[in-house]
XYZ file of C-alpha atoms in Angstrom:
604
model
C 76.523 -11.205 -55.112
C 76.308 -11.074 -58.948
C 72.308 -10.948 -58.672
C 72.976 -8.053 -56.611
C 75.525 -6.052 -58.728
C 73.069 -6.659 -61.856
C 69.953 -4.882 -59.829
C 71.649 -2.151 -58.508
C 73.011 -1.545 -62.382
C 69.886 -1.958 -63.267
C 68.371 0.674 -60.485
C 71.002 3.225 -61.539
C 70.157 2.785 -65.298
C 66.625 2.690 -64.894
C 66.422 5.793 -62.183
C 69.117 7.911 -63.136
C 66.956 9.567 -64.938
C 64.510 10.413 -62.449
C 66.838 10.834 -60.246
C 67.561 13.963 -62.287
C 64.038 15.090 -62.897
C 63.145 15.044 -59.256
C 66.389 17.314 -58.093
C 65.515 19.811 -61.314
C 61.920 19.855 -60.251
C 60.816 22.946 -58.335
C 58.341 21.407 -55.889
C 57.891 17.675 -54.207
C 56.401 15.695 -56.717
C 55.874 11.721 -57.893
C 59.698 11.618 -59.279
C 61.141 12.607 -55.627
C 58.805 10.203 -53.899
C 60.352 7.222 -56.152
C 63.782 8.821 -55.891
C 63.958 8.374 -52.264
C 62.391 4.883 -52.128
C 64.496 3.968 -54.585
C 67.378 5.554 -53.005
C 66.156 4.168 -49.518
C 66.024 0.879 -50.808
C 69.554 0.563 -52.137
C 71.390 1.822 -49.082
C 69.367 -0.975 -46.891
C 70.512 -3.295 -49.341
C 67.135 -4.077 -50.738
C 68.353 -4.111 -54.448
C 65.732 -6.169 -56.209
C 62.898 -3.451 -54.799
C 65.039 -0.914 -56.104
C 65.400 -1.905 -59.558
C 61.687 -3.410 -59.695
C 60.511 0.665 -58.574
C 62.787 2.349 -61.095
C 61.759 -0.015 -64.304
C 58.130 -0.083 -63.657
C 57.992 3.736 -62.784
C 60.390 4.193 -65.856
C 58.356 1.867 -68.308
C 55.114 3.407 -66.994
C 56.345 7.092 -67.783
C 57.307 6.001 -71.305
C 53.658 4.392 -71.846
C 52.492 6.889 -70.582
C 53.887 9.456 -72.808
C 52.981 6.800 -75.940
C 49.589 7.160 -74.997
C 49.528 11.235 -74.201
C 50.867 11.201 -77.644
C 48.102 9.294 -79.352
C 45.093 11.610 -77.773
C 47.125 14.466 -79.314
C 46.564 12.781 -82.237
C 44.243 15.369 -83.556
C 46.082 17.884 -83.485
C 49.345 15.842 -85.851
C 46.445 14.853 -87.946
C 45.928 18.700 -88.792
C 49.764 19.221 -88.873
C 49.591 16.414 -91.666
C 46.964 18.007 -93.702
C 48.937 21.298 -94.438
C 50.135 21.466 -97.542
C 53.673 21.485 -98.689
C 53.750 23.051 -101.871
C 51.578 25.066 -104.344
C 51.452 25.472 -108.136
C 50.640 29.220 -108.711
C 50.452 31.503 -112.146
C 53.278 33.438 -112.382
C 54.669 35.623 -115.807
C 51.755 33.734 -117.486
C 53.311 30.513 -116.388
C 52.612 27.417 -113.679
C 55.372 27.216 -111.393
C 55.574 24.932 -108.106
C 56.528 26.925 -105.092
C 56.820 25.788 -101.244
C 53.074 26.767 -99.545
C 55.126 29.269 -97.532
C 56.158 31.458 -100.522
C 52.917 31.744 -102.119
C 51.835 36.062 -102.154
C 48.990 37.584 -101.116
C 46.714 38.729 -104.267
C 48.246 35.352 -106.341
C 46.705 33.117 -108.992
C 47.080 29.272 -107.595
C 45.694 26.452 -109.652
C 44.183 23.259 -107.703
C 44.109 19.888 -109.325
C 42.207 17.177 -109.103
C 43.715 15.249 -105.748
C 45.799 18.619 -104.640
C 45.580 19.708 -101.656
C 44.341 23.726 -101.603
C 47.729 25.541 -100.593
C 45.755 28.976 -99.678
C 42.633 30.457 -98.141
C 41.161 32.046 -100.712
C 38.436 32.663 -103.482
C 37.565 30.645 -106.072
C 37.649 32.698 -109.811
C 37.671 30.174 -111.904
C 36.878 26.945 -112.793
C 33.944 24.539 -110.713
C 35.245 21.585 -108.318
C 34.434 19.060 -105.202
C 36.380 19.852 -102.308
C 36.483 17.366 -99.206
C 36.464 19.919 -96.153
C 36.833 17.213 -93.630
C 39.724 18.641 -91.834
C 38.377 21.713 -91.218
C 34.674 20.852 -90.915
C 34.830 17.591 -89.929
C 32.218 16.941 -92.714
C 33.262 13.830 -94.758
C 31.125 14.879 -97.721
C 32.980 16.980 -100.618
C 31.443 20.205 -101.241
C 31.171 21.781 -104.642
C 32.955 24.902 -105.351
C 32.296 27.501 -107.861
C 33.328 30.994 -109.071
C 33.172 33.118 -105.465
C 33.152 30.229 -103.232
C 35.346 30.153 -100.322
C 37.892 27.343 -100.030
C 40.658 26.693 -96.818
C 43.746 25.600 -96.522
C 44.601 21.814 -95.878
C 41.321 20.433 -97.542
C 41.580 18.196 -100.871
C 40.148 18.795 -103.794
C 38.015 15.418 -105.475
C 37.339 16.326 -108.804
C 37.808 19.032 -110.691
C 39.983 22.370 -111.197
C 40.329 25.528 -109.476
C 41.624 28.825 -109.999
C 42.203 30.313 -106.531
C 42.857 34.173 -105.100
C 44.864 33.681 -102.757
C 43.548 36.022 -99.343
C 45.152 34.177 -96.611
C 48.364 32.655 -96.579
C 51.038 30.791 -93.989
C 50.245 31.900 -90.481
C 46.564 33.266 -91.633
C 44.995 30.490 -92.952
C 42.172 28.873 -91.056
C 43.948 25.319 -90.679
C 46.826 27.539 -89.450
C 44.452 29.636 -86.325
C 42.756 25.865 -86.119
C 46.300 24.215 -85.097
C 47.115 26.776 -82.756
C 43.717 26.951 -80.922
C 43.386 23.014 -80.451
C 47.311 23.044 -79.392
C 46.675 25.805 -76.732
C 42.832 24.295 -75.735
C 44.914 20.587 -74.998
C 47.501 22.507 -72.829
C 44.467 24.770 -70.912
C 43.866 23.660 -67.447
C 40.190 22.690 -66.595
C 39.100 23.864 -63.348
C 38.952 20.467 -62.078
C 42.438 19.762 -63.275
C 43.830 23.174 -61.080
C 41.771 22.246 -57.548
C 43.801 18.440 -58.360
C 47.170 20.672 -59.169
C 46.635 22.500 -55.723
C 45.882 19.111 -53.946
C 48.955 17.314 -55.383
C 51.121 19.984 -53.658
C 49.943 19.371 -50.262
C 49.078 15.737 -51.091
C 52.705 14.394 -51.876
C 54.302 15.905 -48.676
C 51.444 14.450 -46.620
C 52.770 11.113 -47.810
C 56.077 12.022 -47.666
C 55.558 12.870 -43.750
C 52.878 9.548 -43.416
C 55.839 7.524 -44.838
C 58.458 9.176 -41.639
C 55.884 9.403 -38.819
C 55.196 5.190 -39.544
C 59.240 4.536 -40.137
C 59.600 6.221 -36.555
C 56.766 4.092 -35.324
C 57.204 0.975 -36.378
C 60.986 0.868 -36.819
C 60.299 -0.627 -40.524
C 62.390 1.532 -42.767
C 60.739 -0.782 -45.680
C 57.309 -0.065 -45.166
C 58.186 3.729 -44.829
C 59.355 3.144 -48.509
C 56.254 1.392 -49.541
C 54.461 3.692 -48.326
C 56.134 5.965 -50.646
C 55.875 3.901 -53.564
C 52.402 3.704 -52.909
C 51.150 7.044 -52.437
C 52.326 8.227 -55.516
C 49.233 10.399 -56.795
C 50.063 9.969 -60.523
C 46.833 8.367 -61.677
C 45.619 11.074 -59.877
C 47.642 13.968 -61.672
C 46.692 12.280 -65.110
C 43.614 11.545 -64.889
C 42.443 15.229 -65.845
C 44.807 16.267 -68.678
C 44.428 12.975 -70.225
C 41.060 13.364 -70.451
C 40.944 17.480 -71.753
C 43.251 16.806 -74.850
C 41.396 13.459 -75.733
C 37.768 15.121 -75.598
C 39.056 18.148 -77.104
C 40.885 16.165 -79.845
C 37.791 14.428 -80.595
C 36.023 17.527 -81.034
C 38.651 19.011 -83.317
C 38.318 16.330 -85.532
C 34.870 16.755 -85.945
C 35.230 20.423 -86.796
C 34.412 21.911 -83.377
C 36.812 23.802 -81.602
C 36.745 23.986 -78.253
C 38.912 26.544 -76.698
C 40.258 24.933 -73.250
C 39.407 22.660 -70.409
C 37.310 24.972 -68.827
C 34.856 25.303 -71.302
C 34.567 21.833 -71.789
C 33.806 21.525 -68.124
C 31.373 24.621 -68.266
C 29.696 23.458 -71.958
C 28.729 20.356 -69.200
C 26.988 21.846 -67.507
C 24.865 23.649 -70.455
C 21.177 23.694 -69.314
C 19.492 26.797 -71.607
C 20.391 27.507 -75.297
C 19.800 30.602 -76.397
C 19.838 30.899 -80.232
C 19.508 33.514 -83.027
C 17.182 32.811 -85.655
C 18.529 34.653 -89.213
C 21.238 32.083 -90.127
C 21.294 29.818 -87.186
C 17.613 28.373 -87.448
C 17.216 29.604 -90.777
C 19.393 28.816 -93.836
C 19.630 32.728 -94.127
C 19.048 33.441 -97.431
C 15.430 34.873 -97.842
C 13.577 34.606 -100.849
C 10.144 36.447 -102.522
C 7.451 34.216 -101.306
C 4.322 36.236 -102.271
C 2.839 38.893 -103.869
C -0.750 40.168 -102.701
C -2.595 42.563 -105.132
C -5.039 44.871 -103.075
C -5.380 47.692 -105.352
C -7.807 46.197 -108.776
C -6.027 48.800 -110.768
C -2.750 46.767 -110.703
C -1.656 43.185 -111.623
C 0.853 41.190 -109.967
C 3.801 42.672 -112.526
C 2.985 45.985 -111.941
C 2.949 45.470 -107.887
C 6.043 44.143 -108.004
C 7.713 46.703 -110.577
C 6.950 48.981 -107.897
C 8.180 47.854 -105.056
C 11.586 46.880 -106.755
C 12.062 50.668 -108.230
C 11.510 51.637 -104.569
C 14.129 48.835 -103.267
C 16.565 49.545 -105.860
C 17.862 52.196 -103.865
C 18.319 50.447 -100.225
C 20.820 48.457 -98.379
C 18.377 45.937 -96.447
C 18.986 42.510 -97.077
C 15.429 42.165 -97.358
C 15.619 44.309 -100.570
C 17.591 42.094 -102.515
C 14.930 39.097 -102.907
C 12.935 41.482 -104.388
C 14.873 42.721 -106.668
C 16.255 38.975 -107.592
C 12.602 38.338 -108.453
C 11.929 41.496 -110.485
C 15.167 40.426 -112.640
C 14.119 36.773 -113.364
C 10.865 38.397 -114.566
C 11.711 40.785 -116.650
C 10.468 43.515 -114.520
C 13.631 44.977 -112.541
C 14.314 48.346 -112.432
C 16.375 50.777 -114.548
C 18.832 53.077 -112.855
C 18.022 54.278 -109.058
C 15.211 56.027 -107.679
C 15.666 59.991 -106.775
C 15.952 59.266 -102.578
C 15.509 56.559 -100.519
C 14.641 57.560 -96.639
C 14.549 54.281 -94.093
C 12.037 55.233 -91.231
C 13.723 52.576 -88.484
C 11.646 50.128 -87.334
C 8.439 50.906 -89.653
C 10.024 50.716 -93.416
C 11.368 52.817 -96.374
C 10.344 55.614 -98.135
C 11.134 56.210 -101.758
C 10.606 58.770 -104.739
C 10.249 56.398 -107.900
C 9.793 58.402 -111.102
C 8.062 61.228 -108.862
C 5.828 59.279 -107.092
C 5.823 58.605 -103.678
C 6.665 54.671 -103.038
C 6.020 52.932 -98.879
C 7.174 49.787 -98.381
C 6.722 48.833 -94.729
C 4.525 48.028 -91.877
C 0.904 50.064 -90.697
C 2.749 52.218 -88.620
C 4.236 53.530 -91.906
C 1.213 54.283 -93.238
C -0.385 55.981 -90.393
C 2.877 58.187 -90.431
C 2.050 59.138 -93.915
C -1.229 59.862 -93.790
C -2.436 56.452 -95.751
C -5.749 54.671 -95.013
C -5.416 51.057 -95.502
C -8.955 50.299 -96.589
C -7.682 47.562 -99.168
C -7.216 45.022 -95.592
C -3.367 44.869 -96.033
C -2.587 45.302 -92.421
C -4.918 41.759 -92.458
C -3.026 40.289 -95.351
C 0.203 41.019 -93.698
C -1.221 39.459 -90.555
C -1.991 36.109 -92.577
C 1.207 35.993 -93.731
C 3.528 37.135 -90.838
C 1.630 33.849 -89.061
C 2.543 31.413 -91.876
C 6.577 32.954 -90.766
C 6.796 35.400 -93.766
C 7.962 38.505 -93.587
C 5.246 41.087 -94.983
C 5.769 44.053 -96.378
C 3.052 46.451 -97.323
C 3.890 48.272 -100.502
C 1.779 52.375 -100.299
C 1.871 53.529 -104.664
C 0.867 57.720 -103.596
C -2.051 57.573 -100.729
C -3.037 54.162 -102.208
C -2.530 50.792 -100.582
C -1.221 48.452 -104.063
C -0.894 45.386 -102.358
C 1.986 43.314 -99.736
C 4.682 41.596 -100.422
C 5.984 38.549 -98.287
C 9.616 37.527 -98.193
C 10.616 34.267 -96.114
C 13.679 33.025 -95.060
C 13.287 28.718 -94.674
C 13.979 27.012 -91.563
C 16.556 24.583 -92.107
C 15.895 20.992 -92.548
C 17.800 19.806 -89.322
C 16.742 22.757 -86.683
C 13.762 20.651 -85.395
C 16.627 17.445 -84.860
C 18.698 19.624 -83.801
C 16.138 20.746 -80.424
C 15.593 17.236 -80.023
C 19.289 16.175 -79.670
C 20.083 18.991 -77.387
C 16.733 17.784 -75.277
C 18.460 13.925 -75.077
C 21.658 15.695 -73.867
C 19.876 16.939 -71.069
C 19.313 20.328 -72.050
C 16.466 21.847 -70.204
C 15.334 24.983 -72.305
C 15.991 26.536 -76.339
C 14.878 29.815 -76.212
C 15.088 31.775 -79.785
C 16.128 34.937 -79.873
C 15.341 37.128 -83.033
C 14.499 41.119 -83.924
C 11.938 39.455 -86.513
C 8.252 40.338 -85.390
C 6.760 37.898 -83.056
C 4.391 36.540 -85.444
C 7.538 35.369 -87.486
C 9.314 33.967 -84.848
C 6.456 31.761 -83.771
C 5.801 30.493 -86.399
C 9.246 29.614 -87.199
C 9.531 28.401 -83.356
C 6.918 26.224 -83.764
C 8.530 24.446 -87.407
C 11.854 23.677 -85.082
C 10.203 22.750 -82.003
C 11.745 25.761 -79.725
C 10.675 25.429 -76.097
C 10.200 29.857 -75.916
C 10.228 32.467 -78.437
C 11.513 35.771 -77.806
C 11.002 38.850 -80.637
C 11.173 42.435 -81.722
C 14.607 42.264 -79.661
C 17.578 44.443 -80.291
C 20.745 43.359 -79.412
C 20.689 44.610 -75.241
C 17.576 43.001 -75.173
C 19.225 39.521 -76.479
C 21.611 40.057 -73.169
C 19.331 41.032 -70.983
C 17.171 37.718 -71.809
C 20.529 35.652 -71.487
C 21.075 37.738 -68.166
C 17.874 36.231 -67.034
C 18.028 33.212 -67.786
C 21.255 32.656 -65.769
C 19.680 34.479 -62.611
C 17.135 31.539 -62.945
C 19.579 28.693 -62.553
C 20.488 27.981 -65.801
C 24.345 27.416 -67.681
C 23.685 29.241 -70.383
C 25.011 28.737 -73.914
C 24.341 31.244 -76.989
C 24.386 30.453 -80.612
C 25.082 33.529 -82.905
C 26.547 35.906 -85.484
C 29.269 37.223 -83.493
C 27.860 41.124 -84.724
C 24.746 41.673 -83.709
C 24.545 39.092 -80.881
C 28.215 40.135 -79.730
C 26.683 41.713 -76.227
C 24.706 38.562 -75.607
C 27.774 35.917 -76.642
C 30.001 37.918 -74.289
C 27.585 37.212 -71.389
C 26.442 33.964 -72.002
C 28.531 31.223 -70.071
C 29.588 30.109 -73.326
C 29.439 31.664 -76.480
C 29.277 29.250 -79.867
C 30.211 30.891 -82.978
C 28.562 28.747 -86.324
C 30.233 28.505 -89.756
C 33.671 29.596 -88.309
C 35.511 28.432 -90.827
C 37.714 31.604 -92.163
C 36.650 33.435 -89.555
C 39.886 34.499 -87.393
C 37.639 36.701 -84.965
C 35.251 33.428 -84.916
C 37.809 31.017 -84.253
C 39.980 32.944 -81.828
C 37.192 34.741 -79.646
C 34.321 31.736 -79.303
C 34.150 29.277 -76.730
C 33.176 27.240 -79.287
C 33.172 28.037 -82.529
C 31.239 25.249 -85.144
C 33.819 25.356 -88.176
C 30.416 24.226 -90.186
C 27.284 25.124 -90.522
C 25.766 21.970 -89.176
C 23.395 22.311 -86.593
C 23.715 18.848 -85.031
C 27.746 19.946 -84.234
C 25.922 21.993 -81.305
C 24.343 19.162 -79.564
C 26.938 16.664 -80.459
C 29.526 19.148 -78.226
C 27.549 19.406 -75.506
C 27.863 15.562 -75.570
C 30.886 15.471 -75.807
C 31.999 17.298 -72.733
C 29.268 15.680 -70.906
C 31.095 12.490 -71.853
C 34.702 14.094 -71.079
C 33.407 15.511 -67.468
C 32.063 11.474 -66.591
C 35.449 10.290 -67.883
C 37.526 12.841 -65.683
C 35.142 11.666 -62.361
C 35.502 8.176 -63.260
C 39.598 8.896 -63.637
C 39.113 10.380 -59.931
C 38.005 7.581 -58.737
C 39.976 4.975 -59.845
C 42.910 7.104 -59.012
C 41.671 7.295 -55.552
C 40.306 3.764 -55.111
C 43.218 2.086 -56.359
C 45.708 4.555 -53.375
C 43.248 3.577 -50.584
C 43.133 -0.065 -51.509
C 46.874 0.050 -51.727
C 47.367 1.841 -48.724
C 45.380 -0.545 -46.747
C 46.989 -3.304 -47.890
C 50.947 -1.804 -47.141
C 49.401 -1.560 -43.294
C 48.160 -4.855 -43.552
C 51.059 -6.816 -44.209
C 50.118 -7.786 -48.197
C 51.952 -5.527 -50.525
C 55.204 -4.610 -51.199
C 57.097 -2.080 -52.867
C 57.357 -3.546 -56.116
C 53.589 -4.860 -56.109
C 53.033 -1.763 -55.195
C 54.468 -0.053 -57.711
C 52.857 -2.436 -60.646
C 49.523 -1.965 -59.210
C 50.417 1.956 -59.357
C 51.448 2.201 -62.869
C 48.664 -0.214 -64.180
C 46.481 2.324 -62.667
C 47.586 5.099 -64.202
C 47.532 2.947 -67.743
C 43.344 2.323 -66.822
C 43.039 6.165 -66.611
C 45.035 6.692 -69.976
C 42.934 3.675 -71.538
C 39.749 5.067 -70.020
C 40.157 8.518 -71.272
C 41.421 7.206 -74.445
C 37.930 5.989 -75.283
C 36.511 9.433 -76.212
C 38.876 9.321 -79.109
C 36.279 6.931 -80.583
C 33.408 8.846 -83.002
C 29.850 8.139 -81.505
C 27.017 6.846 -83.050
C 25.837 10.642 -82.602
C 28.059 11.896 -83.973
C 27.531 13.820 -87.513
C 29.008 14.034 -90.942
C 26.405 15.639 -93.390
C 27.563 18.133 -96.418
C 28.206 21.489 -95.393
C 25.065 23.971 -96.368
C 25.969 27.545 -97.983
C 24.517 30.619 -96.862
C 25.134 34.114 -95.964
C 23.766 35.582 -92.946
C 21.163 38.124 -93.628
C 18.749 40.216 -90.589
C 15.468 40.757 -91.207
C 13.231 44.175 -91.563
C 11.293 44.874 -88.856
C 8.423 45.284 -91.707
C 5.293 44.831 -89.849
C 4.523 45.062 -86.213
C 1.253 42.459 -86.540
């Protein structure tokens, strides 16, 4: 009688509480199915069952909850990182203020070990910052006068005077915390059709469970069978899986924005990438300098075509001009007008003589014979993935000059990696001249190069390459290539970091500018989708097997019930795993650059 008295206390302690949850709950779910067996199995008297149901189930949900907690672990890790205080100039003076209060437009010093209170600019001073919680790279990178630096990272060595440009709520860790915390609560499509099946699912038992009471005349096994149709390995497996993968990624400085894009990235079978500061490190340089007319010498040539540069806004300009001012040669003041002809070059008046700088079709709209072979030259060097531009002094041809922008050291591993993760096709897509772009294709191993494209051309090629089969994912500025990233099936913003549109709007936006990030994503949800099926499965298994054996005489409720919440601890354990960094996995320094686009100099 004692025994009895202690299980029943037990029952009530251990399943009051779901108990409660299952009467607040809005539809059938696991808590009512455990209410009424345990419920069911008190009022037949069957008191050990009922406390055995309620502990496990109640145990189980606090595990459970442990372990939900730990794959969110990202996401407190970021929490962590954000600074508490700050140490700003104020009245001439250092004074320590709460992160919160620092102003917009403020002076704050960073110290060697600080962590950097602000977004912001770096005026002063020269530093190593460790970026890892934004990035995920675990090298420091060294800051300088201009340099951005983010909120939450550390600095290593060094001091920094910082202008402050984004503060509290508009930092970068800030927009970081609040995309991972809203991707971990997004619902993958998977997870809904399981959400939808639940609903029907736990009634089905529910009426299984009556229909073999009636039957049989076993009230028991009618409770087992209620104990052991719970479907909450089944409900778990999903979500468990989405905030572990997408923690994972966070931590490695890719944000992915919710379930469904983690199922979708998948499924990725054609990138589609841009070439100016995705392939290429984006920051062009003055590569040669071809002397056609004998009159001239190299200096000259290129005092020319600066004077006639001074004066435009092309990226492409400033190269030239960087070069003419490291040799002594740049140019003083403006020249009288500048007049861009799209698509063929520029036209400028330099001291009252006409200046091209361009492509053939330039010349042939002004009237000048190239008889010096520059269209040839320009040819050469387009193939070698220059950029030529041929540089027209009056109706004479002076010479071409080449600028190139380098294709970064990891493009060609990066193709490869995103091969191994099954990815069927990298198409490049650039405005550069076809000449360029093959040539650069061929340096980073691109499966098919597509040029001379302007930005509805970029969608109509991603447009295509979905109608042939293909989940398509494009890499790219955000600006140029927005028309093309809003149709692809996902759209991957690089370099993110302090970019609010970047991190907010992308599928998947690439806090650094590490090109091995891309294929180590796609991974990764390929690794998260096989750990949701697997979850499935052993969810579904582990019912059936149960099932059979409540008909067949060999479980009860309470084995029942252990069986049940040890499955649900495999799928938690299981999806856990992803938590663990990959031998893929990457943590090089961050590179620098500033997107630039390329003149469409010469149509070879």
């Amino acid at each position: 009688m004692l025994s009895d008295l202690l299980m029943l206390a037990a029952a009530v302690v251990a399943g009051r509480d779901i108990v409660v949850k299952a009467v607040r709950a809005r539809t059938v779910g696991i808590d009512l199915l455990v209410s009424v067996a345990a419920v069911g199995a008190v009022i037949i008297g069957n008191f050990w069952e009922a406390a055995a149901v309620t502990f496990l189930f109640a145990i189980g949900h606090a595990l459970e909850a442990a372990t939900l907690n730990k794959t969110r672990s990202a996401l407190a890790e970021l929490v962590a990182v954000a600074p508490d205080t700050a140490v700003v100039l104020r009245d001439g003076e250092q004074r320590e203020v709460p992160a919160a209060q620092v102003r917009m437009g403020e002076i704050v010093l960073v110290k060697n070990g600080a962590k950097v209170p602000v977004d912001g600019q770096v005026v002063a001073g020269t530093g190593a910052v460790d970026e890892a919680s934004i990035t995920g790279e675990s090298i420091p990178v060294e800051k300088a006068k201009s340099d951005a630096v983010f909120a939450g990272t550390v600095s290593r060595g060094g001091f920094l005077q910082v202008l402050a440009t984004g503060i509290g709520a508009d930092t970068t860790l800030a927009r970081i915390i609040h995309r991972v915390e809203e991707a971990q609560d997004a619902k993958a499509r998977t997870q809904t059709f399981i959400d939808r099946f639940s609903k029907w699912y736990t009634p089905g038992v529910m009426m299984l469970a009556l229909v073999a009471g009636l039957l049989s005349g076993d009230v028991v096994l009618a409770l087992t069978l209620l104990v052991i149709g719970c479907p909450g390995a089944l409900v778990i497996s999903i979500p468990v899986a989405i905030v572990a993968g997408i923690g994972r990624a966070a931590r490695d400085g890719i944000l992915i924005k919710g379930g469904e894009y983690l199922e979708t990235s998948a499924k990725i079978s054609a990138v589609a990438v841009d070439k100016t500061g995705t392939l290429t490190e984006g920051r062009p340089e003055l590569t040669d300098v071809v002397v056609l007319d004998p009159a001239l010498d190299r200096t000259e040539l290129l005092r020319w075509a600066a004077a006639a540069e001074a004066g435009s806004e092309h990226p492409l300009a400033r190269p030239i001009l960087d070069t003419a001012r490291a040799e002594g040669v740049a140019p003083v003041g403006v020249p009288g007008t500048v007049t861009p002809v799209p698509g063929k070059g520029i036209v400028s008046d330099v001291g009252g003589r006409r200046v091209l700088i361009g492509n053939p079709a330039l010349l042939e709209q002004y009237g000048v014979t190239d008889d010096a072979g520059a269209a040839e030259a320009a040819r050469g060097l387009a193939a070698e993935g220059k950029t030529p531009m041929i540089v027209a002094v009056g109706r004479t041809v002076a010479g071409v000059v080449a600028v190139a922008d380098r294709v970064r050291a990891d493009a060609a591993r990066m193709v490869a990696r995103l091969h191994s993760a099954g990815v069927e096709k990298v198409v490049m897509l650039t405005g550069d001249t076809r000449l360029v772009a093959e040539s650069i294709g061929r340096a980073a191993g691109i499966d098919e190069v597509r040029a001379s494209l302007l930005p509805e051309d970029k969608l109509d090629a991603v447009s295509e390459l979905q109608r042939e089969g293909h989940t398509v994912a494009m890499v790219g500025d955000g600006v140029n290539d927005a028309p093309a990233l809003a149709t692809a099936d996902i759209g991957v913003a690089m370099g993110a970091a302090g970019s609010a549109v970047a991190v907010e709007t992308a599928d998947i936006a690439l806090m650094g500018d590490n090109l091995l990030k891309l294929p180590e994503s796609i991974s990764l949800a390929k690794r998260t989708v096989n750990v949701m099926r697997q979850n499935i499965s052993i969810a579904l298994i582990t019912v059936v097997l149960l099932l059979g054996g409540v008909f067949a005489g060999g479980v009860t409720m309470s084995a029942g019930m252990l069986v049940h919440e040890a499955s649900v601890l495999v799928v938690i354990v299981n999806a856990m795993r992803l938590m663990r960094r990959t031998q893929g996995s990457t943590a090089t320094p961050r590179s620098r650059w500033s997107p630039a686009r390329p003149r469409e100099a010469v149509d070879a």
